[in-house]
């Protein structure tokens, strides 16, 4: 049986996992607290200490406890990075510790991708990334996972994409959904212009445009066009689930 099917079975039945190493999971799987608040505190500490196995175990335990990926992303991983950002700005965490935490997180997100059941061949497609000058990889990786969990065939195009290349991707692949994660805006007028052109391309291709990220402040939002703005992965989870139902429902 493939590992994603075994993990799905364990999640749905709430069974404990006795020998995680047989499934290629870290030996710490099944040892950490399954409550979300405690998981966030444990993850912050494990990330700062660079304990990759423990980080993988904490996140996988939350997943095996049947928490939605969007909840794990918002309430465990994102909050852990907020704490790390605060510790860094107070000088209590070194730059190398923060960077190492990001590396670990990227590998944990890859591992989660392996454990989510693959979308059906007939699943609607989604793609997206971050724009020019935006190096923030984590939120972008999370969007891909959250969409896959709700049955989308989601593919990240990566970070630092020029707007015209995103338009080409939409025209060539005509995905039902395109996302943009925006953590940095270098040049607001250029961003607004790029977004509005992207929206026009998306509209003429029948593609919904979902955006989110800390850099989209209300003044920017008022000047750009999009289909859905999400503060959280949990919002995307709800939006993408209902869009998927309307995309795939007969008639
Ligand atoms: C990791 C990190 C970096 C790394 C990122 C590496 C990487 N591989 O991604 C790097 C090294 C690039 C970096 C650089 C800098 N950083 Co930095 N960084 C962070 C940190 C610690 C975590 C960011 C992160 O990834 N969080 C996890 C993600 C998942 O959370 P999120 O971005 O908030 O996303 C959530 C929502 O916004 C939403 N969302 C986001 N995108 C989308 C998209 C869609 C479609 C949807 C639905 C939802 C959604 O869902 C997410 C989950 O809830 C933050 C601290 C913090 N509070 O976030 C500081 C932070 C953002 N950085 C900060 C600073 C100061 C910098 C630097 C200026 C430092 C420097 N002197 O060089 C540079 C600037 C770089 C640049 N070009 O702008 C400050 C920003 C302060 C400010 N007010 O602007 C922060 C807040 C730290 C702090 N407390 O001071 N940083």
mmCIF file of C-alpha atoms in Angstrom, residues 19-248:
data_model
loop_
_atom_site.group_PDB
_atom_site.id
_atom_site.type_symbol
_atom_site.label_atom_id
_atom_site.label_comp_id
_atom_site.label_asym_id
_atom_site.label_seq_id
_atom_site.Cartn_x
_atom_site.Cartn_y
_atom_site.Cartn_z
ATOM 1 C CA UNK A 19 6.956 1.977 14.040
ATOM 2 C CA UNK A 20 7.038 5.192 11.977
ATOM 3 C CA UNK A 21 10.485 4.336 10.581
ATOM 4 C CA UNK A 22 8.935 1.490 8.526
ATOM 5 C CA UNK A 23 7.008 4.147 6.583
ATOM 6 C CA UNK A 24 10.115 6.305 6.244
ATOM 7 C CA UNK A 25 8.747 8.731 8.862
ATOM 8 C CA UNK A 26 10.948 10.134 11.657
ATOM 9 C CA UNK A 27 11.216 7.943 14.785
ATOM 10 C CA UNK A 28 9.861 10.872 16.837
ATOM 11 C CA UNK A 29 6.484 10.574 15.034
ATOM 12 C CA UNK A 30 3.753 9.816 17.580
ATOM 13 C CA UNK A 31 5.738 11.194 20.527
ATOM 14 C CA UNK A 32 4.745 14.862 20.586
ATOM 15 C CA UNK A 33 1.604 16.610 21.854
ATOM 16 C CA UNK A 34 -1.227 16.644 19.370
ATOM 17 C CA UNK A 35 -2.773 19.928 20.500
ATOM 18 C CA UNK A 36 -2.173 22.816 18.152
ATOM 19 C CA UNK A 37 -1.047 25.367 20.785
ATOM 20 C CA UNK A 38 1.517 23.065 22.311
ATOM 21 C CA UNK A 39 2.710 22.000 18.839
ATOM 22 C CA UNK A 40 3.449 25.637 17.969
ATOM 23 C CA UNK A 41 5.598 26.126 21.087
ATOM 24 C CA UNK A 42 7.436 22.852 20.516
ATOM 25 C CA UNK A 43 8.015 23.655 16.863
ATOM 26 C CA UNK A 44 9.480 27.096 17.621
ATOM 27 C CA UNK A 45 12.011 25.543 19.979
ATOM 28 C CA UNK A 46 12.877 22.664 17.643
ATOM 29 C CA UNK A 47 13.295 25.036 14.667
ATOM 30 C CA UNK A 48 15.597 27.379 16.596
ATOM 31 C CA UNK A 49 17.638 24.382 17.801
ATOM 32 C CA UNK A 50 17.878 23.054 14.239
ATOM 33 C CA UNK A 51 16.403 19.680 15.289
ATOM 34 C CA UNK A 52 15.025 18.590 11.929
ATOM 35 C CA UNK A 53 13.748 15.161 13.009
ATOM 36 C CA UNK A 54 11.804 16.664 15.894
ATOM 37 C CA UNK A 55 10.323 19.350 13.595
ATOM 38 C CA UNK A 56 9.190 16.675 11.135
ATOM 39 C CA UNK A 57 7.722 14.626 14.001
ATOM 40 C CA UNK A 58 5.779 17.591 15.464
ATOM 41 C CA UNK A 59 4.229 18.574 12.133
ATOM 42 C CA UNK A 60 3.455 14.974 11.140
ATOM 43 C CA UNK A 61 1.834 14.328 14.522
ATOM 44 C CA UNK A 62 -0.458 17.313 14.024
ATOM 45 C CA UNK A 63 -1.302 15.935 10.558
ATOM 46 C CA UNK A 64 -1.905 12.411 11.895
ATOM 47 C CA UNK A 65 -4.169 13.940 14.581
ATOM 48 C CA UNK A 66 -6.388 14.876 11.619
ATOM 49 C CA UNK A 67 -5.865 18.648 11.782
ATOM 50 C CA UNK A 68 -6.329 20.247 8.375
ATOM 51 C CA UNK A 69 -3.153 21.314 6.615
ATOM 52 C CA UNK A 70 -4.423 24.889 6.473
ATOM 53 C CA UNK A 71 -4.766 24.897 10.273
ATOM 54 C CA UNK A 72 -1.292 23.414 10.742
ATOM 55 C CA UNK A 73 0.162 26.029 8.377
ATOM 56 C CA UNK A 74 -1.591 29.024 9.999
ATOM 57 C CA UNK A 75 -1.625 28.025 13.631
ATOM 58 C CA UNK A 76 1.536 25.975 14.011
ATOM 59 C CA UNK A 77 4.131 26.799 11.336
ATOM 60 C CA UNK A 78 3.271 30.452 10.629
ATOM 61 C CA UNK A 79 3.038 31.249 14.356
ATOM 62 C CA UNK A 80 6.348 29.504 15.028
ATOM 63 C CA UNK A 81 7.966 31.749 12.374
ATOM 64 C CA UNK A 82 6.331 34.834 13.878
ATOM 65 C CA UNK A 83 7.973 33.916 17.187
ATOM 66 C CA UNK A 84 11.303 33.319 15.432
ATOM 67 C CA UNK A 85 10.984 36.712 13.677
ATOM 68 C CA UNK A 86 10.354 38.400 17.031
ATOM 69 C CA UNK A 87 13.266 36.571 18.657
ATOM 70 C CA UNK A 88 15.499 37.582 15.716
ATOM 71 C CA UNK A 89 14.477 41.263 15.936
ATOM 72 C CA UNK A 90 15.283 41.245 19.678
ATOM 73 C CA UNK A 91 18.683 39.657 18.955
ATOM 74 C CA UNK A 92 17.763 36.382 20.711
ATOM 75 C CA UNK A 93 18.014 34.309 17.533
ATOM 76 C CA UNK A 94 20.952 34.483 15.132
ATOM 77 C CA UNK A 95 20.466 35.009 11.399
ATOM 78 C CA UNK A 96 21.899 31.526 10.767
ATOM 79 C CA UNK A 97 19.326 29.988 13.124
ATOM 80 C CA UNK A 98 16.482 31.700 11.266
ATOM 81 C CA UNK A 99 17.824 30.609 7.860
ATOM 82 C CA UNK A 100 18.324 27.038 9.083
ATOM 83 C CA UNK A 101 14.739 27.055 10.371
ATOM 84 C CA UNK A 102 13.554 27.991 6.846
ATOM 85 C CA UNK A 103 15.592 25.172 5.291
ATOM 86 C CA UNK A 104 14.059 22.687 7.718
ATOM 87 C CA UNK A 105 10.576 23.990 7.041
ATOM 88 C CA UNK A 106 11.017 23.653 3.273
ATOM 89 C CA UNK A 107 11.967 20.007 3.723
ATOM 90 C CA UNK A 108 9.005 19.382 6.079
ATOM 91 C CA UNK A 109 6.645 20.876 3.483
ATOM 92 C CA UNK A 110 8.149 18.538 0.844
ATOM 93 C CA UNK A 111 7.548 15.608 3.149
ATOM 94 C CA UNK A 112 3.906 16.605 3.675
ATOM 95 C CA UNK A 113 3.473 16.787 -0.101
ATOM 96 C CA UNK A 114 4.585 13.140 -0.325
ATOM 97 C CA UNK A 115 1.993 12.152 2.279
ATOM 98 C CA UNK A 116 -1.040 13.894 0.775
ATOM 99 C CA UNK A 117 -3.017 11.634 -1.552
ATOM 100 C CA UNK A 118 -2.256 12.597 -5.170
ATOM 101 C CA UNK A 119 -5.041 14.522 -6.902
ATOM 102 C CA UNK A 120 -7.215 12.683 -9.462
ATOM 103 C CA UNK A 121 -6.211 13.028 -13.117
ATOM 104 C CA UNK A 122 -9.489 14.886 -13.665
ATOM 105 C CA UNK A 123 -8.816 17.357 -10.819
ATOM 106 C CA UNK A 124 -8.921 21.063 -11.718
ATOM 107 C CA UNK A 125 -5.493 22.646 -11.985
ATOM 108 C CA UNK A 126 -3.942 25.488 -10.022
ATOM 109 C CA UNK A 127 -0.581 27.195 -10.247
ATOM 110 C CA UNK A 128 1.134 30.206 -8.766
ATOM 111 C CA UNK A 129 4.148 31.680 -7.032
ATOM 112 C CA UNK A 130 5.670 34.954 -5.816
ATOM 113 C CA UNK A 131 6.580 38.035 -7.839
ATOM 114 C CA UNK A 132 9.838 39.794 -8.724
ATOM 115 C CA UNK A 133 12.009 40.503 -5.679
ATOM 116 C CA UNK A 134 9.924 38.363 -3.311
ATOM 117 C CA UNK A 135 12.147 35.623 -1.827
ATOM 118 C CA UNK A 136 9.627 34.274 0.705
ATOM 119 C CA UNK A 137 9.227 30.576 -0.119
ATOM 120 C CA UNK A 138 7.274 29.163 2.824
ATOM 121 C CA UNK A 139 3.815 30.651 2.295
ATOM 122 C CA UNK A 140 4.039 29.810 -1.407
ATOM 123 C CA UNK A 141 4.850 26.167 -0.600
ATOM 124 C CA UNK A 142 1.947 26.064 1.841
ATOM 125 C CA UNK A 143 -0.560 27.245 -0.786
ATOM 126 C CA UNK A 144 0.411 24.309 -3.006
ATOM 127 C CA UNK A 145 -0.146 21.839 -0.138
ATOM 128 C CA UNK A 146 -3.444 23.330 1.029
ATOM 129 C CA UNK A 147 -4.818 23.206 -2.519
ATOM 130 C CA UNK A 148 -3.681 19.605 -2.997
ATOM 131 C CA UNK A 149 -5.415 18.612 0.235
ATOM 132 C CA UNK A 150 -8.726 19.946 -1.098
ATOM 133 C CA UNK A 151 -8.323 18.057 -4.371
ATOM 134 C CA UNK A 152 -6.629 20.545 -6.706
ATOM 135 C CA UNK A 153 -3.828 19.556 -9.018
ATOM 136 C CA UNK A 154 -1.628 22.375 -7.700
ATOM 137 C CA UNK A 155 1.864 23.225 -8.936
ATOM 138 C CA UNK A 156 4.120 25.925 -7.537
ATOM 139 C CA UNK A 157 6.005 27.849 -10.223
ATOM 140 C CA UNK A 158 8.456 29.106 -7.575
ATOM 141 C CA UNK A 159 9.519 32.548 -6.383
ATOM 142 C CA UNK A 160 10.503 35.816 -8.093
ATOM 143 C CA UNK A 161 8.373 35.446 -11.229
ATOM 144 C CA UNK A 162 8.021 38.497 -13.515
ATOM 145 C CA UNK A 163 4.366 39.376 -14.181
ATOM 146 C CA UNK A 164 4.676 38.739 -17.931
ATOM 147 C CA UNK A 165 5.923 35.207 -17.282
ATOM 148 C CA UNK A 166 2.946 34.551 -15.002
ATOM 149 C CA UNK A 167 0.670 35.779 -17.792
ATOM 150 C CA UNK A 168 2.369 33.325 -20.202
ATOM 151 C CA UNK A 169 1.805 30.473 -17.732
ATOM 152 C CA UNK A 170 -1.905 31.316 -17.534
ATOM 153 C CA UNK A 171 -2.287 31.620 -21.314
ATOM 154 C CA UNK A 172 -0.426 28.388 -21.986
ATOM 155 C CA UNK A 173 -1.936 26.173 -19.250
ATOM 156 C CA UNK A 174 -5.302 27.827 -18.575
ATOM 157 C CA UNK A 175 -5.470 26.697 -14.911
ATOM 158 C CA UNK A 176 -8.808 27.097 -13.149
ATOM 159 C CA UNK A 177 -6.981 28.887 -10.323
ATOM 160 C CA UNK A 178 -3.841 31.010 -10.159
ATOM 161 C CA UNK A 179 -2.388 32.194 -6.838
ATOM 162 C CA UNK A 180 0.051 34.864 -5.835
ATOM 163 C CA UNK A 181 1.750 35.026 -2.439
ATOM 164 C CA UNK A 182 2.959 38.572 -1.731
ATOM 165 C CA UNK A 183 5.368 39.143 1.151
ATOM 166 C CA UNK A 184 7.389 41.984 -0.416
ATOM 167 C CA UNK A 185 6.393 44.822 -2.753
ATOM 168 C CA UNK A 186 9.478 46.699 -4.016
ATOM 169 C CA UNK A 187 7.675 49.161 -6.265
ATOM 170 C CA UNK A 188 3.976 49.720 -5.498
ATOM 171 C CA UNK A 189 2.919 51.358 -8.833
ATOM 172 C CA UNK A 190 4.638 48.563 -10.825
ATOM 173 C CA UNK A 191 2.985 45.968 -8.628
ATOM 174 C CA UNK A 192 -0.474 47.497 -9.066
ATOM 175 C CA UNK A 193 -0.012 47.686 -12.830
ATOM 176 C CA UNK A 194 1.306 44.106 -13.037
ATOM 177 C CA UNK A 195 -1.549 42.794 -10.894
ATOM 178 C CA UNK A 196 -4.207 44.481 -12.990
ATOM 179 C CA UNK A 197 -2.750 43.087 -16.223
ATOM 180 C CA UNK A 198 -2.528 39.659 -14.621
ATOM 181 C CA UNK A 199 -6.174 39.877 -13.604
ATOM 182 C CA UNK A 200 -7.218 40.734 -17.193
ATOM 183 C CA UNK A 201 -5.258 37.736 -18.545
ATOM 184 C CA UNK A 202 -6.762 35.491 -15.879
ATOM 185 C CA UNK A 203 -10.270 36.714 -16.625
ATOM 186 C CA UNK A 204 -10.002 36.097 -20.342
ATOM 187 C CA UNK A 205 -8.637 32.574 -19.670
ATOM 188 C CA UNK A 206 -11.433 31.720 -17.204
ATOM 189 C CA UNK A 207 -8.893 31.558 -14.357
ATOM 190 C CA UNK A 208 -9.731 32.645 -10.797
ATOM 191 C CA UNK A 209 -7.003 34.754 -9.157
ATOM 192 C CA UNK A 210 -6.416 34.166 -5.410
ATOM 193 C CA UNK A 211 -3.967 36.383 -3.571
ATOM 194 C CA UNK A 212 -2.622 36.673 -0.043
ATOM 195 C CA UNK A 213 0.416 37.712 1.943
ATOM 196 C CA UNK A 214 1.574 40.233 4.484
ATOM 197 C CA UNK A 215 2.575 42.906 1.942
ATOM 198 C CA UNK A 216 -0.945 43.397 0.581
ATOM 199 C CA UNK A 217 -2.061 46.279 2.749
ATOM 200 C CA UNK A 218 -5.497 47.866 2.422
ATOM 201 C CA UNK A 219 -4.272 50.768 0.263
ATOM 202 C CA UNK A 220 -2.774 48.345 -2.271
ATOM 203 C CA UNK A 221 -5.872 46.154 -2.148
ATOM 204 C CA UNK A 222 -8.109 49.049 -3.068
ATOM 205 C CA UNK A 223 -6.157 49.546 -6.288
ATOM 206 C CA UNK A 224 -5.858 45.991 -7.559
ATOM 207 C CA UNK A 225 -8.250 43.460 -8.998
ATOM 208 C CA UNK A 226 -8.454 39.808 -7.984
ATOM 209 C CA UNK A 227 -11.039 37.080 -7.455
ATOM 210 C CA UNK A 228 -10.315 36.326 -3.795
ATOM 211 C CA UNK A 229 -8.066 37.824 -1.120
ATOM 212 C CA UNK A 230 -7.124 35.526 1.774
ATOM 213 C CA UNK A 231 -5.465 36.503 5.056
ATOM 214 C CA UNK A 232 -4.971 32.873 6.014
ATOM 215 C CA UNK A 233 -4.497 29.429 4.501
ATOM 216 C CA UNK A 234 -7.767 28.527 6.248
ATOM 217 C CA UNK A 235 -9.536 31.137 4.058
ATOM 218 C CA UNK A 236 -7.980 29.624 0.935
ATOM 219 C CA UNK A 237 -9.069 26.165 2.084
ATOM 220 C CA UNK A 238 -12.702 27.375 2.205
ATOM 221 C CA UNK A 239 -12.549 29.333 -1.064
ATOM 222 C CA UNK A 240 -10.771 26.585 -3.029
ATOM 223 C CA UNK A 241 -13.117 23.876 -1.700
ATOM 224 C CA UNK A 242 -16.204 25.737 -2.881
ATOM 225 C CA UNK A 243 -14.605 26.744 -6.194
ATOM 226 C CA UNK A 244 -13.652 23.111 -6.780
ATOM 227 C CA UNK A 245 -17.240 21.984 -6.175
ATOM 228 C CA UNK A 246 -18.588 24.570 -8.623
ATOM 229 C CA UNK A 247 -15.842 23.746 -11.177
ATOM 230 C CA UNK A 248 -16.539 20.021 -11.111
#
